CSV table of C-alpha atoms in Angstrom, one decimal:
chain,number,residue,atom,x,y,z
A,1,MET,CA,-77.2,27.9,23.5
A,2,SER,CA,-74.6,25.1,23.5
A,3,LYS,CA,-71.0,25.8,22.5
A,4,PRO,CA,-70.3,25.1,18.9
A,5,ARG,CA,-68.4,21.8,18.5
A,6,THR,CA,-66.2,20.1,15.9
A,7,LEU,CA,-67.1,16.8,14.5
A,8,PHE,CA,-64.4,15.2,16.7
A,9,ASP,CA,-65.9,16.9,19.8
A,10,LYS,CA,-69.4,15.6,19.0
A,11,ILE,CA,-68.2,12.0,18.6
A,12,TRP,CA,-65.9,12.2,21.7
A,13,ASP,CA,-68.6,13.7,23.9
A,14,ALA,CA,-71.1,11.0,22.8
A,15,HIS,CA,-68.7,8.3,24.0
A,16,LEU,CA,-67.4,9.8,27.2
A,17,VAL,CA,-67.8,7.5,30.1
A,18,ASP,CA,-65.7,9.2,32.8
A,19,VAL,CA,-63.2,12.1,33.2
A,20,GLN,CA,-60.5,12.2,35.9
A,21,ASP,CA,-59.2,15.3,37.5
A,22,ASP,CA,-56.0,15.2,35.4
A,23,GLY,CA,-58.1,15.1,32.2
A,24,THR,CA,-57.7,11.4,31.6
A,25,CYS,CA,-60.9,10.0,30.0
A,26,LEU,CA,-62.6,6.7,29.7
A,27,ILE,CA,-64.4,6.4,26.4
A,28,TYR,CA,-66.8,3.7,25.1
A,29,ILE,CA,-65.7,1.8,22.0
A,30,ASP,CA,-68.4,0.8,19.5
A,31,ARG,CA,-66.4,-1.5,17.1
A,32,HIS,CA,-63.2,-3.5,17.7
A,33,MET,CA,-61.3,-4.9,14.8
A,34,VAL,CA,-58.6,-7.5,15.7
A,35,HIS,CA,-56.0,-9.3,13.6
A,36,GLU,CA,-53.5,-12.0,14.2
A,37,VAL,CA,-50.4,-9.9,15.0
A,38,THR,CA,-51.3,-7.7,18.0
A,39,SER,CA,-54.3,-9.7,19.5
A,40,PRO,CA,-52.8,-13.1,20.6
A,41,GLN,CA,-51.0,-11.6,23.5
A,42,ALA,CA,-54.1,-9.7,24.4
A,43,PHE,CA,-56.2,-12.9,24.4
A,44,GLU,CA,-53.6,-14.7,26.4
A,45,GLY,CA,-53.9,-11.9,29.0
A,46,LEU,CA,-57.6,-12.6,29.3
A,47,ARG,CA,-56.9,-16.2,29.8
A,48,LEU,CA,-54.4,-15.7,32.5
A,49,ALA,CA,-56.8,-13.2,34.3
A,50,GLY,CA,-59.8,-15.5,33.9
A,51,ARG,CA,-61.6,-12.8,32.0
A,52,LYS,CA,-64.1,-13.0,29.0
A,53,VAL,CA,-64.5,-10.7,26.1
A,54,ARG,CA,-67.2,-8.3,27.3
A,55,HIS,CA,-69.0,-7.8,24.0
A,56,PRO,CA,-67.9,-10.4,21.4
A,57,GLU,CA,-70.6,-9.1,19.1
A,58,LEU,CA,-68.9,-5.8,18.8
A,59,THR,CA,-65.5,-7.4,17.9
A,60,LEU,CA,-64.6,-8.7,14.4
A,61,ALA,CA,-61.5,-10.8,13.8
A,62,VAL,CA,-59.6,-10.9,10.5
A,63,ALA,CA,-56.3,-12.6,9.6
A,64,ASP,CA,-54.6,-10.2,7.2
A,65,HIS,CA,-51.1,-9.3,8.3
A,66,ASN,CA,-49.0,-12.5,8.3
A,67,VAL,CA,-51.0,-15.0,6.2
A,68,PRO,CA,-49.7,-17.6,3.8
A,69,THR,CA,-50.1,-17.0,0.1
A,70,THR,CA,-50.5,-20.7,-0.7
A,71,ASP,CA,-51.9,-23.4,1.6
A,72,ARG,CA,-54.4,-21.8,4.0
A,73,SER,CA,-56.2,-25.1,4.8
A,74,LYS,CA,-55.0,-25.2,8.4
A,75,GLY,CA,-56.3,-21.8,9.2
A,76,ILE,CA,-56.1,-20.1,12.6
A,77,GLU,CA,-57.8,-21.3,15.8
A,78,ARG,CA,-60.7,-19.3,17.1
A,79,ASP,CA,-61.7,-18.7,20.7
A,80,PHE,CA,-63.6,-16.3,23.0
A,81,ALA,CA,-66.8,-16.4,20.8
A,82,VAL,CA,-65.4,-13.6,18.6
A,83,GLU,CA,-66.5,-13.8,15.1
A,84,TYR,CA,-63.6,-14.7,12.8
A,85,LEU,CA,-63.5,-14.3,9.1
A,86,ARG,CA,-61.4,-17.3,8.1
A,87,MET,CA,-58.7,-17.1,5.5
A,88,ASP,CA,-60.8,-19.1,3.1
A,89,ASP,CA,-63.8,-16.9,3.6
A,90,ILE,CA,-64.7,-14.9,0.6
A,91,ARG,CA,-65.1,-11.8,2.9
A,92,GLN,CA,-61.6,-12.1,4.2
A,93,GLY,CA,-59.2,-9.3,3.3
A,94,VAL,CA,-57.4,-6.3,4.7
A,95,VAL,CA,-59.0,-5.5,8.1
A,96,HIS,CA,-59.7,-1.9,7.3
A,97,ILE,CA,-61.3,-2.8,4.1
A,98,VAL,CA,-63.5,-5.6,5.5
A,99,GLY,CA,-65.1,-3.2,8.1
A,100,PRO,CA,-66.4,-0.8,5.4
A,101,GLU,CA,-67.4,-3.7,3.0
A,102,GLN,CA,-69.4,-5.4,5.6
A,103,GLY,CA,-71.1,-2.3,7.0
A,104,PHE,CA,-69.3,-2.8,10.4
A,105,THR,CA,-67.9,0.7,10.0
A,106,LEU,CA,-70.6,3.3,10.5
A,107,PRO,CA,-70.6,7.1,11.0
A,108,GLY,CA,-70.4,8.5,14.5
A,109,THR,CA,-68.9,5.3,16.0
A,110,THR,CA,-65.6,4.8,17.8
A,111,ILE,CA,-63.5,2.1,16.2
A,112,VAL,CA,-60.1,0.7,17.3
A,113,CYS,CA,-57.7,-1.9,16.1
A,114,GLY,CA,-54.2,-2.9,17.0
A,115,ASP,CA,-52.9,-1.2,13.7
A,116,SER,CA,-51.9,2.4,13.1
A,117,HIS,CA,-53.9,2.6,9.9
A,118,THR,CA,-57.2,2.2,11.6
A,119,ALA,CA,-57.5,5.9,10.8
A,120,THR,CA,-58.9,4.6,7.4
A,121,HIS,CA,-62.3,4.2,8.9
A,122,GLY,CA,-62.5,7.9,9.6
A,123,ALA,CA,-63.6,8.4,6.0
A,124,PHE,CA,-67.0,7.4,7.2
A,125,GLY,CA,-67.2,10.0,9.9
A,126,SER,CA,-66.1,7.6,12.6
A,127,LEU,CA,-63.4,8.2,15.2
A,128,ALA,CA,-60.9,5.5,14.4
A,129,PHE,CA,-57.4,5.0,15.6
A,130,GLY,CA,-54.8,2.3,16.3
A,131,ILE,CA,-54.0,1.0,19.8
A,132,GLY,CA,-51.4,-1.1,21.4
A,133,THR,CA,-51.6,-4.7,22.6
A,134,SER,CA,-52.3,-3.9,26.2
A,135,GLU,CA,-55.1,-1.5,25.0
A,136,VAL,CA,-56.4,-4.3,22.8
A,137,GLU,CA,-56.8,-6.5,26.0
A,138,HIS,CA,-58.5,-3.5,27.9
A,139,VAL,CA,-61.0,-3.1,25.1
A,140,LEU,CA,-61.7,-6.8,24.9
A,141,ALA,CA,-62.3,-6.9,28.6
A,142,THR,CA,-64.2,-3.7,29.2
A,143,GLN,CA,-65.3,-2.3,25.8
A,144,THR,CA,-63.8,1.0,26.9
A,145,LEU,CA,-60.4,2.7,26.5
A,146,VAL,CA,-58.4,5.1,28.6
A,147,GLN,CA,-57.5,8.2,26.5
A,148,LYS,CA,-56.8,11.9,26.7
A,149,PRO,CA,-58.7,14.1,24.2
A,150,ALA,CA,-56.7,15.3,21.2
A,151,LYS,CA,-56.5,18.8,19.7
A,152,ASN,CA,-58.6,19.7,16.7
A,153,MET,CA,-57.0,20.4,13.2
A,154,ARG,CA,-58.9,21.1,10.1
A,155,ILE,CA,-57.3,20.7,6.6
A,156,THR,CA,-59.4,22.3,3.9
A,157,VAL,CA,-58.6,21.4,0.4
A,158,THR,CA,-60.2,23.9,-2.0
A,159,GLY,CA,-60.4,23.9,-5.8
A,160,ALA,CA,-60.8,21.0,-8.2
A,161,ALA,CA,-58.0,18.5,-8.6
A,162,PRO,CA,-56.7,17.9,-12.1
A,163,ALA,CA,-57.7,14.6,-13.7
A,164,SER,CA,-54.2,13.2,-13.2
A,165,VAL,CA,-54.3,13.9,-9.4
A,166,THR,CA,-55.6,11.2,-7.2
A,167,ALA,CA,-56.6,11.0,-3.5
A,168,LYS,CA,-53.1,9.7,-2.7
A,169,ASP,CA,-51.6,12.7,-4.4
A,170,ILE,CA,-53.7,15.0,-2.3
A,171,VAL,CA,-52.8,13.5,1.0
A,172,LEU,CA,-49.1,13.3,0.0
A,173,ALA,CA,-49.2,16.9,-0.9
A,174,ILE,CA,-50.7,17.6,2.6
A,175,ILE,CA,-48.0,15.6,4.4
A,176,GLY,CA,-45.4,17.4,2.3
A,177,LYS,CA,-46.8,20.7,3.5
A,178,ILE,CA,-47.1,20.0,7.3
A,179,GLY,CA,-44.5,17.3,7.6
A,180,THR,CA,-44.6,13.8,9.0
A,181,ALA,CA,-45.0,15.2,12.5
A,182,GLY,CA,-47.4,18.0,11.6
A,183,GLY,CA,-50.4,16.2,12.9
A,184,THR,CA,-48.8,15.1,16.2
A,185,GLY,CA,-51.4,15.5,19.0
A,186,TYR,CA,-54.3,16.2,16.7
A,187,VAL,CA,-57.3,14.6,15.2
A,188,VAL,CA,-57.6,15.9,11.6
A,189,GLU,CA,-60.8,16.8,9.9
A,190,PHE,CA,-60.5,16.9,6.1
A,191,ALA,CA,-62.9,19.3,4.4
A,192,GLY,CA,-63.4,21.3,1.2
A,193,PRO,CA,-64.7,20.5,-2.3
A,194,ALA,CA,-61.6,18.5,-3.3
A,195,ILE,CA,-62.3,16.2,-0.4
A,196,THR,CA,-66.1,15.9,-0.7
A,197,SER,CA,-65.8,15.1,-4.4
A,198,LEU,CA,-63.8,12.0,-3.7
A,199,SER,CA,-65.3,8.5,-3.8
A,200,MET,CA,-65.4,6.6,-0.4
A,201,GLU,CA,-62.3,4.7,-1.6
A,202,GLY,CA,-60.6,8.0,-2.2
A,203,ARG,CA,-61.6,9.2,1.3
A,204,MET,CA,-60.4,6.1,2.9
A,205,THR,CA,-57.0,6.7,1.2
A,206,VAL,CA,-56.8,10.2,2.6
A,207,CYS,CA,-57.8,9.1,6.2
A,208,ASN,CA,-55.5,6.1,6.0
A,209,MET,CA,-52.5,8.3,5.4
A,210,THR,CA,-53.3,10.7,8.2
A,211,ILE,CA,-51.2,8.6,10.5
A,212,GLU,CA,-48.2,9.3,8.2
A,213,ALA,CA,-48.5,12.9,9.2
A,214,GLY,CA,-48.3,11.9,12.9
A,215,ALA,CA,-51.9,12.5,13.7
A,216,ARG,CA,-54.0,10.3,16.0
A,217,ALA,CA,-56.9,10.0,13.5
A,218,GLY,CA,-58.5,11.5,10.4
A,219,LEU,CA,-62.1,12.4,9.9
A,220,ILE,CA,-64.4,13.3,7.0
A,221,ALA,CA,-68.0,14.3,7.7
A,222,PRO,CA,-70.4,11.8,6.3
A,223,ASP,CA,-72.7,12.9,3.4
A,224,GLN,CA,-74.8,11.4,0.7
A,225,THR,CA,-71.8,9.7,-0.8
A,226,THR,CA,-71.3,7.9,2.6
A,227,PHE,CA,-74.8,7.0,3.0
A,228,ASP,CA,-75.1,5.5,-0.6
A,229,TYR,CA,-72.1,3.4,0.1
A,230,ILE,CA,-73.3,2.0,3.4
A,231,MET,CA,-76.8,1.2,2.2
A,232,GLY,CA,-77.3,-2.4,1.7
A,233,LYS,CA,-74.1,-3.5,3.2
A,234,PRO,CA,-74.5,-6.8,5.2
A,235,ARG,CA,-74.2,-5.3,8.7
A,236,ALA,CA,-75.6,-1.9,8.0
A,237,PRO,CA,-79.0,-0.9,9.4
A,238,LYS,CA,-81.9,-1.9,7.2
A,239,ALA,CA,-85.2,-0.3,6.1
A,240,ALA,CA,-86.6,2.1,8.8
A,241,ALA,CA,-83.5,1.6,10.9
A,242,PHE,CA,-81.4,2.8,8.1
A,243,GLU,CA,-83.5,5.9,7.7
A,244,ALA,CA,-83.3,6.6,11.4
A,245,ALA,CA,-79.5,6.1,11.3
A,246,VAL,CA,-79.2,8.6,8.4
A,247,SER,CA,-81.1,11.2,10.3
A,248,TYR,CA,-78.5,10.9,13.1
A,249,TRP,CA,-75.6,10.7,10.7
A,250,LYS,CA,-76.6,14.0,9.2
A,251,THR,CA,-76.0,15.7,12.5
A,252,LEU,CA,-72.3,14.7,12.3
A,253,PHE,CA,-70.7,17.8,11.0
A,254,THR,CA,-68.6,20.7,12.5
A,255,ASP,CA,-70.7,23.5,13.7
A,256,ALA,CA,-70.2,26.8,11.8
A,257,ASP,CA,-68.6,28.7,14.7
A,258,ALA,CA,-66.6,25.8,16.1
A,259,LYS,CA,-62.9,26.6,16.8
A,260,PHE,CA,-60.0,24.6,15.7
A,261,ASP,CA,-56.6,24.5,17.3
A,262,ALA,CA,-55.0,24.6,13.8
A,263,GLU,CA,-56.2,25.3,10.3
A,264,ILE,CA,-54.4,24.4,7.1
A,265,GLU,CA,-55.5,25.1,3.5
A,266,LEU,CA,-54.4,23.6,0.2
A,267,ASP,CA,-55.5,24.4,-3.3
A,268,ALA,CA,-56.0,21.1,-5.2
A,269,SER,CA,-56.0,22.9,-8.5
A,270,THR,CA,-52.3,23.6,-8.2
A,271,LEU,CA,-51.3,20.0,-7.5
A,272,VAL,CA,-49.5,17.6,-9.7
A,273,PRO,CA,-49.0,13.8,-9.2
A,274,GLN,CA,-46.7,13.2,-6.2
A,275,ILE,CA,-43.7,10.9,-5.9
A,276,THR,CA,-42.1,10.2,-2.6
A,277,TRP,CA,-38.5,9.3,-2.2
A,278,GLY,CA,-36.1,8.6,0.7
A,279,THR,CA,-37.4,7.3,3.9
A,280,ALA,CA,-40.4,9.5,4.6
A,281,PRO,CA,-43.5,10.5,2.7
A,282,ALA,CA,-42.8,14.2,3.4
A,283,ARG,CA,-39.8,13.9,0.9
A,284,LYS,CA,-41.4,14.2,-2.4
A,285,MET,CA,-41.0,15.5,-5.9
């Protein structure tokens, strides 16, 4: 019988390309989101080295960080055959919202972007995290990334949140409990009825804020809420392919006897709306 695994372990193992003697790993990257702040230097590195983007069809470019609020007619130049959603495209928006809206974000995939809040995509049961500019270039050139595996943390939120308590309140309460460095070195899986009762937008909020607790990424196991959100999205599998995908997605959960390096519990029924103050989200009222 195989060893019980966490959701993170299952996704990691499915994408492992190579392991060095010192534990350094090479993992395959399924989806790469790029924006106009951290990617120009990476593309220039490719030009100087005479390299191409290995899998342009797995890369989606969105201008969302430093964009004009008035005249967008000049746009931003496109190169390397990477699909780019122009600033005047109706689909343009925040990069971590565009992925889910377009069905580019799917359960069980590895997703990277040159932005810390890439953790947002973990709401769909994907392993998603931010990377630096040199890593952006490495993914563009090879569709792989050098990493060391993270530790596993599970945060279980029990009870039912009061009507006045939102997903942002839940995650701020979590950060207040463990601190802004409490997740350092971990990939955090969020579980419990207060999490599974959230909409996909609420789950995205929780995973987005995982980075504010110092964690590498946040994960929520996909369920029927996830499948219903993805169904019909432009880039999502269709018809029989969608049914086959759902069959696989249903295997993406933590095994009953899997061990976590850290376990945290929080009772949502005791929460009140959260207000942060000072310079860190752990400081709250």
